[in-house]
GROMACS .gro file of C-alpha atoms in nm:
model
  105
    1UNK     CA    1  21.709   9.969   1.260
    2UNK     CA    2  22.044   9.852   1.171
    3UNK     CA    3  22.089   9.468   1.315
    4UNK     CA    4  22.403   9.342   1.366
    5UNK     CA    5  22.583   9.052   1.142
    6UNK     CA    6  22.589   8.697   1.277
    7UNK     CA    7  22.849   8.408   1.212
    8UNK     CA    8  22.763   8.109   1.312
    9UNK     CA    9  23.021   7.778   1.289
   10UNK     CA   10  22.866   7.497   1.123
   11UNK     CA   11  22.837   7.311   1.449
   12UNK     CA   12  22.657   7.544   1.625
   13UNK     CA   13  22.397   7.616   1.380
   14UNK     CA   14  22.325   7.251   1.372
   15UNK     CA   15  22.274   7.240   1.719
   16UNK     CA   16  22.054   7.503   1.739
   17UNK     CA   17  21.875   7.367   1.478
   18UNK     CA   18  21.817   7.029   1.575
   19UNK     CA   19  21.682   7.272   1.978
   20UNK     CA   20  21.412   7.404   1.715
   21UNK     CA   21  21.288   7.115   1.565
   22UNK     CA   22  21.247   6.988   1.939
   23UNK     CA   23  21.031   7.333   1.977
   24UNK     CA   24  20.695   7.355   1.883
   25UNK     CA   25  20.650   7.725   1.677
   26UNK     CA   26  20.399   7.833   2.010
   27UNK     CA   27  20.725   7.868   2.191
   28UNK     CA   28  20.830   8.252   2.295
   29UNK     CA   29  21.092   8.344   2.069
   30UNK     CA   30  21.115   8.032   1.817
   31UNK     CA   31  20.998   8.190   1.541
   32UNK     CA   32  21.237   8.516   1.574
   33UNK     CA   33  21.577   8.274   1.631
   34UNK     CA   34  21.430   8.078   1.292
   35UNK     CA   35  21.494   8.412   1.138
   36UNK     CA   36  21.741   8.535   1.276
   37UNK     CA   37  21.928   8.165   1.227
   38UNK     CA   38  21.817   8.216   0.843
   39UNK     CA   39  22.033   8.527   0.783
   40UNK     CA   40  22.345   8.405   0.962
   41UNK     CA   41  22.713   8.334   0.754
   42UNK     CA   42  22.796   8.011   0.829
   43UNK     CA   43  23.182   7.927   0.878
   44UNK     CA   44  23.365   7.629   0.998
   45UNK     CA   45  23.474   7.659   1.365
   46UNK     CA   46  23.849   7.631   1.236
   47UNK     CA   47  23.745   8.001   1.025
   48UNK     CA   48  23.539   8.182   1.333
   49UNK     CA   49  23.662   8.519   1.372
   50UNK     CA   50  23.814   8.569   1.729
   51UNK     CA   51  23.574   8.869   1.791
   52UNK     CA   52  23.264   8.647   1.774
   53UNK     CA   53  23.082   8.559   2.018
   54UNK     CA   54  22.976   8.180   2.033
   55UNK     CA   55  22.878   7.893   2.230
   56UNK     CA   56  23.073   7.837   2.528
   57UNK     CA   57  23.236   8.151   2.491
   58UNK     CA   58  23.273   8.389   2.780
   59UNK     CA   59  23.231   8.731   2.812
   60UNK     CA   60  23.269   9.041   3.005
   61UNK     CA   61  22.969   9.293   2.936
   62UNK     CA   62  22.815   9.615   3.073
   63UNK     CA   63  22.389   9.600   3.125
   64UNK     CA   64  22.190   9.901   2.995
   65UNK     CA   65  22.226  10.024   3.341
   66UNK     CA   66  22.583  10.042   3.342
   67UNK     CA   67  22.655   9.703   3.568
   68UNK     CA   68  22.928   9.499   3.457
   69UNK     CA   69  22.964   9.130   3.481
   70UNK     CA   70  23.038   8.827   3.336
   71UNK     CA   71  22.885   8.489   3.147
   72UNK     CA   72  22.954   8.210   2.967
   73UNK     CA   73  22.643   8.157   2.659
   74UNK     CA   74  22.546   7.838   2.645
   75UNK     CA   75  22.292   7.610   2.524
   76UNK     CA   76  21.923   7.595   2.697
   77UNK     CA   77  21.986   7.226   2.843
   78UNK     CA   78  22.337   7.436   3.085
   79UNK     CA   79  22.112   7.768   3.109
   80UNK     CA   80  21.965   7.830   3.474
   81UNK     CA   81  21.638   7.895   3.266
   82UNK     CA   82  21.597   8.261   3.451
   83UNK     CA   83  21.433   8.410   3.086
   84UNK     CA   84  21.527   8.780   3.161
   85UNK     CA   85  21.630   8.947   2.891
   86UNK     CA   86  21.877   9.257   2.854
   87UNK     CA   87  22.060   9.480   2.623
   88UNK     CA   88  22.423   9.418   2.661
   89UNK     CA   89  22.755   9.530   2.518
   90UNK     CA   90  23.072   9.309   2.505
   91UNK     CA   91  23.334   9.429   2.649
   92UNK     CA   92  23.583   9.157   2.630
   93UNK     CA   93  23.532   8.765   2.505
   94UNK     CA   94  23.734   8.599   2.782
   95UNK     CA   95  23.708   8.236   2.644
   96UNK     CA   96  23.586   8.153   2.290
   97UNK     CA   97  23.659   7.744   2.192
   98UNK     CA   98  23.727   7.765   1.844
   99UNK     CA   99  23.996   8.027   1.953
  100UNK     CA  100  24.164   7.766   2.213
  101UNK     CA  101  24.123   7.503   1.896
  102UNK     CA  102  23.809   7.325   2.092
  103UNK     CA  103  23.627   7.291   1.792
  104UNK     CA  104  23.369   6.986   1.893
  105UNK     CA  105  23.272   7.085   2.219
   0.00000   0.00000   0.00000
């Protein structure tokens, strides 16, 4: 299976980083972000492509079944803590900070 590339800015990986060690490792899903954290590029927000997807952003995206809709990703502490979880395509990123030059947020 063929997984896709992540780039993460350098302030996002430190905050999910500092969400982990807050974790303990019996947590759902910890232990795959760990790894999946571990084989990310790191960038500066100033050098974030424009067709990544990062914190904040917003995106338009179709559901597995075809449904479109619309999100913003954000951090656990702004989610509404629902826990499903899908298989999405991007159709569009709507809003991402480090394009608008909101590099701190």
């Amino acid at each position: 299976m063929n997984t896709p590339e992540i780039v993460l800015t350098t302030t996002d990986i430190d905050r999910l980083e500092q969400l982990l060690d807050t974790l303990s490792s019996s947590v759902t899903g910890v232990d795959t972000l760990r790894q999946e954290l571990a084989r990310a590029s790191i960038v500066s927000p100033q050098h974030l492509p424009v067709d990544v997807v990062s914190m904040n952003s917003t995106v338009r995206f179709t559901l597995g079944d075809g449904k479109s809709s619309c999100l913003t990703l954000v951090y656990p502490k702004d989610a509404d803590r629902s826990g499903i979880m899908s298989t999405i395509k991007v159709n569009e990123i709507i809003y991402q900070p480090e394009r608008e030059g909101a590099y701190h947020r």
